[in-house]
């Protein structure tokens, strides 16, 4: 088996998405991301400009969200939110699909919305689509992943983290459905190196976590029981 | 003591705000609201136009949200989201304040944002501002309520319901601070007639709940133990 933990720091979207996150928290998050050379910080839209300034001399990327975390915004609002995020400095957009449409098996509407957001983003901005797998049946997770692929996004992402965490079974299902056409981001409740390794072994290529620093420290100083 | 439960159905914002809420759920919600003559339905933006059609021949009002439930959107996005909600048919807007600013004691920025949203809404659209009281210290709840008053909103609202429920203590604190200058909406975790009565006795004038129907039925057919 290949070593999934090689350069694992570059797999992390280091996240601070709680409502009570402050300006100080965002600066700390960015400094941690620079120190550990994480791939990106994952932050709410109001903080993107601050993160851009804080990260100016680093290669850490910025991702922000749209329609987050409910996915029940109007499509035009998701679109303008994504574009404003890019204008402020975001390199990636994590949008929430319309979960109500997925839940009602209206995958066509979900795909059309994803395609509209994708078509209006600059080509070099990656679009990830959150399907909130923990809420959906297995079959709907598969159909939702197909909608993400057909909509032209770059990643399907398991969860927002607000409605239950990602599971290995979900990641395996999404990876199998994706068949290399989109990458899979696992996020929600990933707090240990063990969980992180399981997600990467299942085929996830990106990990969203607010515990990135403690996970990386666990790697440097492994628990002797593991 | 006056009978706080007189016409209590008219105190209810009947809510369906989960990500997995479907079109069918929204139609059901609207029918329930008409049947019980609730004051309003509380729904996410993507469903407002559907609710307007479904409620066309009733006096049930529509409220939708902006910056919900994290409050960490850009102000301009909150503003356009509120306006689009009104265009679609909403009579009231429940916006989430920037909780990160409140948490950092930056009440001026919070007040300025509220004022901007208020100033750009039609005069006959009520603005409620959610301060997510369960996250804030007592003192910050008071200062946040002052920012809501000074920003010109019509209501201060305890919670989104996604980060813990409203308490009687919070409602008493907000009502005392408001001193009649804004109304107080209690929401989050209100599932019984007893809780509802406590909130109204504490001075709340509006109740947000997804259990409105069972609460009203409790009133019609009271539990003999109460």
CSV table of C-alpha atoms in Angstrom, one decimal:
chain,number,residue,atom,x,y,z
A,1,UNK,CA,0.0,0.0,0.0
A,2,UNK,CA,1.3,3.4,-0.8
A,3,UNK,CA,2.0,5.8,2.0
A,4,UNK,CA,-1.2,7.9,2.1
A,5,UNK,CA,0.3,10.0,4.9
A,6,UNK,CA,3.2,11.3,2.7
A,7,UNK,CA,3.0,15.1,2.6
A,8,UNK,CA,-0.4,14.8,4.3
A,9,UNK,CA,-0.2,18.4,5.4
A,10,UNK,CA,-0.9,19.3,1.8
A,11,UNK,CA,-4.2,17.5,1.9
A,12,UNK,CA,-5.7,19.8,4.5
A,13,UNK,CA,-8.3,22.5,4.2
A,14,UNK,CA,-7.7,24.0,7.7
A,15,UNK,CA,-11.2,25.1,8.7
A,16,UNK,CA,-12.8,27.7,11.0
A,17,UNK,CA,-16.4,28.0,10.0
A,18,UNK,CA,-18.3,28.5,13.2
A,19,UNK,CA,-20.5,31.5,13.6
A,20,UNK,CA,-18.5,32.9,16.6
A,21,UNK,CA,-15.2,32.8,14.7
A,22,UNK,CA,-13.5,36.2,15.2
A,23,UNK,CA,-11.0,38.2,13.3
A,24,UNK,CA,-8.3,37.0,15.8
A,25,UNK,CA,-9.3,33.4,15.2
A,26,UNK,CA,-8.9,33.9,11.4
A,27,UNK,CA,-5.4,35.4,11.8
A,28,UNK,CA,-4.4,32.5,14.0
A,29,UNK,CA,-5.9,30.0,11.5
A,30,UNK,CA,-3.8,31.5,8.7
A,31,UNK,CA,-0.6,31.5,10.8
A,32,UNK,CA,-1.2,27.8,11.6
A,33,UNK,CA,-1.8,27.1,8.0
A,34,UNK,CA,1.5,28.8,7.0
A,35,UNK,CA,3.4,27.1,9.8
A,36,UNK,CA,2.3,23.6,8.8
A,37,UNK,CA,2.1,24.3,5.1
A,38,UNK,CA,-1.5,23.2,4.8
A,39,UNK,CA,-3.1,23.3,1.4
A,40,UNK,CA,-5.7,25.9,2.3
A,41,UNK,CA,-7.7,27.7,4.9
A,42,UNK,CA,-11.5,27.2,4.8
A,43,UNK,CA,-13.4,30.2,6.0
A,44,UNK,CA,-16.7,32.1,5.8
A,45,UNK,CA,-17.0,34.8,3.1
A,46,UNK,CA,-16.8,37.8,5.5
A,47,UNK,CA,-13.2,36.8,6.4
A,48,UNK,CA,-11.7,36.2,2.9
A,49,UNK,CA,-10.1,39.6,2.4
A,50,UNK,CA,-8.5,39.4,5.9
A,51,UNK,CA,-7.1,35.9,5.1
A,52,UNK,CA,-5.7,37.2,1.7
A,53,UNK,CA,-3.7,39.9,3.6
A,54,UNK,CA,-2.6,37.5,6.3
A,55,UNK,CA,-1.5,34.8,3.8
A,56,UNK,CA,0.1,37.3,1.3
A,57,UNK,CA,3.6,35.8,1.3
A,58,UNK,CA,2.7,32.2,1.5
A,59,UNK,CA,1.4,29.5,-0.9
A,60,UNK,CA,-1.5,28.6,1.4
A,61,UNK,CA,-4.7,28.9,-0.6
A,62,UNK,CA,-8.1,30.2,0.5
A,63,UNK,CA,-11.4,28.5,0.1
A,64,UNK,CA,-14.7,30.0,1.0
A,65,UNK,CA,-18.2,28.8,0.9
A,66,UNK,CA,-21.5,29.6,-0.8
A,67,UNK,CA,-25.0,28.6,0.2
A,68,UNK,CA,-23.4,27.3,3.4
A,69,UNK,CA,-24.4,25.3,5.3
A,70,UNK,CA,-28.0,24.8,4.3
A,71,UNK,CA,-27.8,24.9,0.5
A,72,UNK,CA,-31.3,26.4,0.4
A,73,UNK,CA,-30.3,29.8,-1.0
A,74,UNK,CA,-31.5,31.0,-4.4
A,75,UNK,CA,-29.1,30.0,-7.2
A,76,UNK,CA,-28.4,33.6,-8.1
A,77,UNK,CA,-27.4,34.3,-4.5
A,78,UNK,CA,-25.0,31.3,-4.5
A,79,UNK,CA,-23.5,32.6,-7.7
A,80,UNK,CA,-22.9,36.2,-6.6
A,81,UNK,CA,-21.6,34.9,-3.2
A,82,UNK,CA,-19.1,32.6,-5.0
A,83,UNK,CA,-18.0,35.4,-7.3
A,84,UNK,CA,-17.6,37.9,-4.5
A,85,UNK,CA,-15.5,35.3,-2.7
A,86,UNK,CA,-13.2,35.1,-5.7
A,87,UNK,CA,-13.0,38.8,-6.0
A,88,UNK,CA,-12.0,38.9,-2.3
A,89,UNK,CA,-9.2,36.4,-2.9
A,90,UNK,CA,-10.6,32.9,-2.7
A,91,UNK,CA,-9.0,30.2,-4.9
A,92,UNK,CA,-11.6,27.6,-4.3
A,93,UNK,CA,-15.4,27.6,-3.6
A,94,UNK,CA,-17.1,25.0,-1.5
A,95,UNK,CA,-20.8,25.3,-2.3
A,96,UNK,CA,-23.7,23.4,-0.8
A,97,UNK,CA,-26.0,21.7,-3.3
A,98,UNK,CA,-29.7,22.2,-2.8
A,99,UNK,CA,-30.2,19.3,-0.4
A,100,UNK,CA,-34.0,19.6,-0.6
A,101,UNK,CA,-33.8,18.9,-4.3
A,102,UNK,CA,-31.5,15.9,-3.8
A,103,UNK,CA,-33.8,14.6,-1.1
A,104,UNK,CA,-36.7,14.8,-3.6
A,105,UNK,CA,-34.7,13.0,-6.3
A,106,UNK,CA,-34.6,16.1,-8.4
A,107,UNK,CA,-31.0,15.6,-9.5
A,108,UNK,CA,-31.5,17.5,-12.7
A,109,UNK,CA,-32.2,20.8,-10.9
A,110,UNK,CA,-29.2,20.1,-8.6
A,111,UNK,CA,-27.0,19.5,-11.7
A,112,UNK,CA,-28.2,22.6,-13.5
A,113,UNK,CA,-27.5,24.7,-10.4
A,114,UNK,CA,-24.0,23.3,-10.1
A,115,UNK,CA,-23.4,23.9,-13.8
A,116,UNK,CA,-24.5,27.5,-13.5
A,117,UNK,CA,-22.2,28.2,-10.6
A,118,UNK,CA,-19.3,26.5,-12.4
A,119,UNK,CA,-19.9,28.3,-15.7
A,120,UNK,CA,-19.7,31.7,-14.0
A,121,UNK,CA,-16.5,31.0,-12.1
A,122,UNK,CA,-13.0,31.7,-13.4
A,123,UNK,CA,-11.5,28.5,-14.9
A,124,UNK,CA,-8.7,28.4,-12.4
A,125,UNK,CA,-11.0,28.4,-9.4
A,126,UNK,CA,-11.9,24.9,-8.2
A,127,UNK,CA,-15.5,24.2,-7.3
A,128,UNK,CA,-16.3,21.7,-4.7
A,129,UNK,CA,-19.9,20.6,-4.1
A,130,UNK,CA,-21.1,19.5,-0.7
A,131,UNK,CA,-23.9,16.9,-0.9
A,132,UNK,CA,-24.4,16.4,2.9
A,133,UNK,CA,-24.1,12.7,2.6
A,134,UNK,CA,-25.2,12.0,6.1
A,135,UNK,CA,-28.7,13.2,5.3
A,136,UNK,CA,-29.0,11.2,2.0
A,137,UNK,CA,-29.7,7.6,1.4
A,138,UNK,CA,-26.9,5.6,-0.3
A,139,UNK,CA,-28.6,5.7,-3.7
A,140,UNK,CA,-29.1,9.5,-3.4
A,141,UNK,CA,-25.4,9.9,-2.5
A,142,UNK,CA,-24.6,8.2,-5.8
A,143,UNK,CA,-27.0,10.2,-7.9
A,144,UNK,CA,-25.9,13.4,-6.2
A,145,UNK,CA,-22.2,12.6,-7.1
A,146,UNK,CA,-23.3,12.1,-10.7
A,147,UNK,CA,-24.9,15.5,-10.7
A,148,UNK,CA,-21.7,17.0,-9.3
A,149,UNK,CA,-19.7,15.3,-12.1
A,150,UNK,CA,-22.2,16.3,-14.8
A,151,UNK,CA,-22.3,19.8,-13.5
A,152,UNK,CA,-18.6,20.2,-14.1
A,153,UNK,CA,-17.3,20.6,-10.5
A,154,UNK,CA,-13.8,19.5,-9.5
A,155,UNK,CA,-14.7,17.8,-6.2
A,156,UNK,CA,-17.6,16.2,-4.4
A,157,UNK,CA,-17.5,16.8,-0.7
A,158,UNK,CA,-19.2,14.7,1.9
A,159,UNK,CA,-20.5,17.1,4.5
A,160,UNK,CA,-20.6,20.7,5.9
A,161,UNK,CA,-19.8,19.4,9.4
A,162,UNK,CA,-22.9,20.9,10.8
A,163,UNK,CA,-25.2,17.8,10.3
A,164,UNK,CA,-23.0,14.9,11.2
A,165,UNK,CA,-19.6,13.8,10.1
A,166,UNK,CA,-18.1,12.0,7.1
A,167,UNK,CA,-17.8,8.2,7.2
A,168,UNK,CA,-15.4,5.8,5.4
A,169,UNK,CA,-18.4,4.1,3.8
A,170,UNK,CA,-19.5,7.5,2.3
A,171,UNK,CA,-16.0,8.2,0.9
A,172,UNK,CA,-15.8,4.8,-0.6
A,173,UNK,CA,-19.2,5.2,-2.3
A,174,UNK,CA,-18.3,8.7,-3.6
A,175,UNK,CA,-14.9,7.6,-4.9
A,176,UNK,CA,-16.3,4.6,-6.7
A,177,UNK,CA,-19.0,6.7,-8.3
A,178,UNK,CA,-16.6,9.5,-9.2
A,179,UNK,CA,-14.2,7.0,-10.9
A,180,UNK,CA,-11.6,9.7,-11.2
A,181,UNK,CA,-13.9,12.2,-12.9
A,182,UNK,CA,-14.0,14.4,-9.7
A,183,UNK,CA,-11.9,14.2,-6.6
A,184,UNK,CA,-13.5,13.5,-3.2
A,185,UNK,CA,-13.1,15.7,-0.1
A,186,UNK,CA,-13.9,14.2,3.2
A,187,UNK,CA,-15.0,16.6,5.9
A,188,UNK,CA,-17.0,16.7,9.1
A,189,UNK,CA,-15.9,15.2,12.4
A,190,UNK,CA,-12.3,14.3,11.3
A,191,UNK,CA,-10.3,14.9,14.4
A,192,UNK,CA,-7.7,12.1,14.6
A,193,UNK,CA,-4.8,10.9,12.4
A,194,UNK,CA,-6.5,7.5,12.3
A,195,UNK,CA,-9.6,8.9,10.8
A,196,UNK,CA,-7.6,11.0,8.4
A,197,UNK,CA,-5.6,7.9,7.2
A,198,UNK,CA,-8.8,5.9,6.8
A,199,UNK,CA,-10.3,8.7,4.6
A,200,UNK,CA,-7.2,8.9,2.5
A,201,UNK,CA,-7.0,5.1,2.1
A,202,UNK,CA,-10.7,5.2,1.0
A,203,UNK,CA,-9.6,7.5,-1.8
A,204,UNK,CA,-10.3,11.0,-0.5
A,205,UNK,CA,-7.7,13.5,-1.8
A,206,UNK,CA,-8.6,16.4,0.4
A,207,UNK,CA,-9.5,16.6,4.1
A,208,UNK,CA,-11.5,19.4,5.7
A,209,UNK,CA,-10.9,19.7,9.4
A,210,UNK,CA,-10.7,22.2,12.2
A,211,UNK,CA,-8.4,19.7,14.0
A,212,UNK,CA,-5.7,19.8,11.4
A,213,UNK,CA,-2.9,21.1,13.7
A,214,UNK,CA,-3.5,18.4,16.3
A,215,UNK,CA,-3.7,15.7,13.6
A,216,UNK,CA,-0.4,16.8,12.2
A,217,UNK,CA,1.2,16.9,15.6
A,218,UNK,CA,-0.1,13.3,16.1
A,219,UNK,CA,1.9,12.4,13.0
A,220,UNK,CA,5.1,14.0,14.3
A,221,UNK,CA,4.7,12.4,17.7
A,222,UNK,CA,2.7,9.3,17.3
A,223,UNK,CA,0.6,7.8,20.1
A,224,UNK,CA,2.7,4.7,21.1
A,225,UNK,CA,-0.6,2.7,21.3
A,226,UNK,CA,-1.3,3.1,17.6
B,1,UNK,CA,-51.7,37.8,35.0
B,2,UNK,CA,-53.1,38.3,31.5
B,3,UNK,CA,-53.7,35.3,29.4
B,4,UNK,CA,-50.6,35.0,27.3
B,5,UNK,CA,-52.1,32.1,25.4
B,6,UNK,CA,-55.1,34.1,24.0
B,7,UNK,CA,-54.8,33.9,20.2
B,8,UNK,CA,-51.5,32.2,20.6
B,9,UNK,CA,-51.6,30.8,17.1
B,10,UNK,CA,-51.1,34.3,15.9
B,11,UNK,CA,-47.7,34.4,17.7
B,12,UNK,CA,-46.2,31.6,15.7
B,13,UNK,CA,-43.7,31.6,12.9
B,14,UNK,CA,-44.2,28.1,11.7
B,15,UNK,CA,-40.7,27.0,10.6
B,16,UNK,CA,-39.1,24.5,8.2
B,17,UNK,CA,-35.5,25.5,7.8
B,18,UNK,CA,-33.6,22.2,7.6
B,19,UNK,CA,-31.4,21.6,4.6
B,20,UNK,CA,-33.4,18.5,3.5
B,21,UNK,CA,-36.7,20.3,3.5
B,22,UNK,CA,-38.4,19.5,0.2
B,23,UNK,CA,-41.0,21.2,-2.0
B,24,UNK,CA,-43.6,18.8,-0.6
B,25,UNK,CA,-42.6,19.7,3.0
B,26,UNK,CA,-43.1,23.4,2.2
B,27,UNK,CA,-46.6,22.9,0.8
B,28,UNK,CA,-47.5,20.9,3.9
B,29,UNK,CA,-46.0,23.6,6.1
B,30,UNK,CA,-48.1,26.3,4.3
B,31,UNK,CA,-51.3,24.2,4.6
B,32,UNK,CA,-50.7,23.7,8.3
B,33,UNK,CA,-50.2,27.4,8.7
B,34,UNK,CA,-53.4,28.2,7.0
B,35,UNK,CA,-55.3,25.5,8.9
B,36,UNK,CA,-54.1,26.9,12.3
B,37,UNK,CA,-54.0,30.5,11.2
B,38,UNK,CA,-50.4,30.9,12.3
B,39,UNK,CA,-48.9,34.3,11.8
B,40,UNK,CA,-46.2,33.3,9.3
B,41,UNK,CA,-44.2,30.5,7.8
B,42,UNK,CA,-40.4,30.6,8.3
B,43,UNK,CA,-38.6,29.2,5.3
B,44,UNK,CA,-35.3,29.3,3.4
B,45,UNK,CA,-35.0,31.7,0.4
B,46,UNK,CA,-35.3,29.1,-2.3
B,47,UNK,CA,-38.8,28.3,-1.2
B,48,UNK,CA,-40.4,31.7,-0.9
B,49,UNK,CA,-42.0,31.9,-4.4
B,50,UNK,CA,-43.6,28.5,-3.8
B,51,UNK,CA,-44.9,29.6,-0.4
B,52,UNK,CA,-46.3,32.8,-2.0
B,53,UNK,CA,-48.3,30.7,-4.5
B,54,UNK,CA,-49.5,28.2,-1.9
B,55,UNK,CA,-50.6,30.9,0.6
B,56,UNK,CA,-52.1,33.2,-2.0
B,57,UNK,CA,-55.6,33.2,-0.6
B,58,UNK,CA,-54.7,33.4,3.1
B,59,UNK,CA,-53.5,36.0,5.6
B,60,UNK,CA,-50.5,33.9,6.6
B,61,UNK,CA,-47.3,35.9,6.1
B,62,UNK,CA,-44.0,34.7,4.8
B,63,UNK,CA,-40.6,35.2,6.5
B,64,UNK,CA,-37.4,34.2,5.0
B,65,UNK,CA,-33.8,34.4,6.2
B,66,UNK,CA,-30.6,36.1,5.2
B,67,UNK,CA,-27.0,35.2,6.3
B,68,UNK,CA,-28.6,32.1,7.8
B,69,UNK,CA,-27.6,30.4,10.0
B,70,UNK,CA,-23.9,31.5,10.4
B,71,UNK,CA,-24.2,35.3,10.0
B,72,UNK,CA,-20.7,35.3,8.4
B,73,UNK,CA,-21.7,36.4,4.9
B,74,UNK,CA,-20.6,39.6,3.4
B,75,UNK,CA,-23.0,42.5,4.2
B,76,UNK,CA,-23.8,43.1,0.5
B,77,UNK,CA,-24.8,39.4,0.1
B,78,UNK,CA,-27.0,39.6,3.1
B,79,UNK,CA,-28.6,42.7,1.6
B,80,UNK,CA,-29.3,41.3,-1.8
B,81,UNK,CA,-30.5,38.0,-0.3
B,82,UNK,CA,-33.0,40.0,1.8
B,83,UNK,CA,-34.2,42.0,-1.2
B,84,UNK,CA,-34.6,39.0,-3.4
B,85,UNK,CA,-36.6,37.4,-0.6
B,86,UNK,CA,-38.9,40.4,-0.6
B,87,UNK,CA,-39.2,40.3,-4.4
B,88,UNK,CA,-40.2,36.6,-4.1
B,89,UNK,CA,-42.9,37.4,-1.6
B,90,UNK,CA,-41.5,37.6,1.9
B,91,UNK,CA,-43.1,40.0,4.4
B,92,UNK,CA,-40.4,39.7,7.0
B,93,UNK,CA,-36.6,39.0,7.0
B,94,UNK,CA,-34.9,37.2,9.8
B,95,UNK,CA,-31.2,38.0,9.4
B,96,UNK,CA,-28.3,36.6,11.4
B,97,UNK,CA,-26.0,39.3,12.8
B,98,UNK,CA,-22.3,38.8,12.4
B,99,UNK,CA,-21.7,36.7,15.5
B,100,UNK,CA,-17.9,37.0,15.1
B,101,UNK,CA,-18.2,40.7,15.5
B,102,UNK,CA,-20.4,40.4,18.5
B,103,UNK,CA,-18.1,37.8,20.0
B,104,UNK,CA,-15.2,40.3,19.6
B,105,UNK,CA,-17.2,43.2,21.1
B,106,UNK,CA,-17.4,45.0,17.8
B,107,UNK,CA,-21.0,46.1,18.3
B,108,UNK,CA,-20.5,49.1,16.1
B,109,UNK,CA,-19.8,47.0,13.0
B,110,UNK,CA,-22.8,44.8,13.8
B,111,UNK,CA,-25.1,47.9,14.2
B,112,UNK,CA,-23.8,49.4,11.0
B,113,UNK,CA,-24.6,46.2,9.1
B,114,UNK,CA,-28.1,46.0,10.6
B,115,UNK,CA,-28.7,49.6,9.7
B,116,UNK,CA,-27.6,49.0,6.1
B,117,UNK,CA,-29.9,46.0,5.7
B,118,UNK,CA,-32.8,48.0,7.3
B,119,UNK,CA,-32.3,51.1,5.2
B,120,UNK,CA,-32.5,49.0,2.0
B,121,UNK,CA,-35.7,47.2,2.8
B,122,UNK,CA,-39.2,48.4,2.1
B,123,UNK,CA,-40.7,50.2,5.1
B,124,UNK,CA,-43.4,47.6,5.5
B,125,UNK,CA,-41.1,44.7,5.7
B,126,UNK,CA,-40.2,43.8,9.3
B,127,UNK,CA,-36.5,43.0,10.0
B,128,UNK,CA,-35.7,40.6,12.8
B,129,UNK,CA,-32.1,40.2,13.9
B,130,UNK,CA,-30.8,36.9,15.3
B,131,UNK,CA,-28.0,37.3,17.9
B,132,UNK,CA,-27.5,33.6,18.6
B,133,UNK,CA,-27.8,34.3,22.4
B,134,UNK,CA,-26.7,30.8,23.4
B,135,UNK,CA,-23.2,31.6,22.0
B,136,UNK,CA,-22.8,35.0,23.7
B,137,UNK,CA,-22.1,36.0,27.3
B,138,UNK,CA,-25.0,37.8,29.1
B,139,UNK,CA,-23.3,41.2,28.6
B,140,UNK,CA,-22.8,40.6,24.9
B,141,UNK,CA,-26.5,39.6,24.6
B,142,UNK,CA,-27.3,43.0,26.1
B,143,UNK,CA,-24.9,45.0,23.9
B,144,UNK,CA,-26.1,43.0,20.8
B,145,UNK,CA,-29.7,43.9,21.6
B,146,UNK,CA,-28.7,47.6,21.8
B,147,UNK,CA,-27.0,47.2,18.3
B,148,UNK,CA,-30.3,45.7,17.0
B,149,UNK,CA,-32.3,48.6,18.4
B,150,UNK,CA,-29.9,51.3,17.2
B,151,UNK,CA,-29.8,49.6,13.8
B,152,UNK,CA,-33.5,50.2,13.4
B,153,UNK,CA,-34.7,46.6,13.3
B,154,UNK,CA,-38.2,45.6,14.6
B,155,UNK,CA,-37.2,42.5,16.5
B,156,UNK,CA,-34.3,40.9,18.3
B,157,UNK,CA,-34.4,37.1,18.0
B,158,UNK,CA,-32.7,34.7,20.3
B,159,UNK,CA,-31.4,31.9,18.1
B,160,UNK,CA,-31.3,30.2,14.7
B,161,UNK,CA,-32.1,26.9,16.3
B,162,UNK,CA,-28.9,25.3,14.9
B,163,UNK,CA,-26.7,26.2,17.9
B,164,UNK,CA,-28.8,25.5,20.9
B,165,UNK,CA,-32.2,26.7,22.0
B,166,UNK,CA,-33.7,29.8,23.5
B,167,UNK,CA,-33.9,30.1,27.3
B,168,UNK,CA,-36.3,32.0,29.5
B,169,UNK,CA,-33.4,33.9,31.0
B,170,UNK,CA,-32.3,35.0,27.5
B,171,UNK,CA,-35.8,36.3,26.7
B,172,UNK,CA,-36.1,38.2,30.0
B,173,UNK,CA,-32.7,39.8,29.4
B,174,UNK,CA,-33.5,40.8,25.8
B,175,UNK,CA,-37.0,42.1,26.8
B,176,UNK,CA,-35.5,44.2,29.6
B,177,UNK,CA,-32.9,45.6,27.3
B,178,UNK,CA,-35.3,46.3,24.5
B,179,UNK,CA,-37.7,48.2,26.9
B,180,UNK,CA,-40.3,48.2,24.2
B,181,UNK,CA,-38.1,49.6,21.5
B,182,UNK,CA,-38.0,46.3,19.6
B,183,UNK,CA,-40.0,43.2,20.1
B,184,UNK,CA,-38.4,39.9,21.1
B,185,UNK,CA,-38.8,36.6,19.2
B,186,UNK,CA,-37.9,33.4,21.0
B,187,UNK,CA,-36.9,30.5,18.8
B,188,UNK,CA,-34.8,27.4,19.0
B,189,UNK,CA,-35.9,24.2,20.8
B,190,UNK,CA,-39.4,25.4,21.7
B,191,UNK,CA,-41.4,22.2,21.4
B,192,UNK,CA,-44.1,22.3,24.2
B,193,UNK,CA,-46.9,24.5,25.2
B,194,UNK,CA,-45.2,24.9,28.6
B,195,UNK,CA,-42.1,26.3,27.0
B,196,UNK,CA,-44.2,28.5,24.7
B,197,UNK,CA,-46.1,29.9,27.7
B,198,UNK,CA,-42.9,30.6,29.6
B,199,UNK,CA,-41.5,32.5,26.6
B,200,UNK,CA,-44.6,34.6,26.2
B,201,UNK,CA,-44.8,35.3,30.0
B,202,UNK,CA,-41.1,36.4,29.8
B,203,UNK,CA,-42.2,39.0,27.2
B,204,UNK,CA,-41.6,37.4,23.8
B,205,UNK,CA,-44.2,38.4,21.3
B,206,UNK,CA,-43.3,36.0,18.6
B,207,UNK,CA,-42.4,32.3,18.8
B,208,UNK,CA,-40.4,30.5,16.1
B,209,UNK,CA,-40.9,26.7,16.1
B,210,UNK,CA,-41.1,23.7,13.9
B,211,UNK,CA,-43.4,22.1,16.5
B,212,UNK,CA,-46.2,24.8,16.2
B,213,UNK,CA,-48.9,22.3,15.2
B,214,UNK,CA,-48.2,19.9,18.1
B,215,UNK,CA,-48.1,22.9,20.5
B,216,UNK,CA,-51.4,24.2,19.3
B,217,UNK,CA,-52.9,20.7,19.6
B,218,UNK,CA,-51.7,20.6,23.2
B,219,UNK,CA,-53.6,23.7,23.9
B,220,UNK,CA,-56.8,22.3,22.4
B,221,UNK,CA,-56.4,19.0,24.3
B,222,UNK,CA,-54.3,19.8,27.3
B,223,UNK,CA,-52.2,17.2,29.1
B,224,UNK,CA,-54.2,16.5,32.3
B,225,UNK,CA,-50.9,16.5,34.3
B,226,UNK,CA,-50.3,20.2,33.5
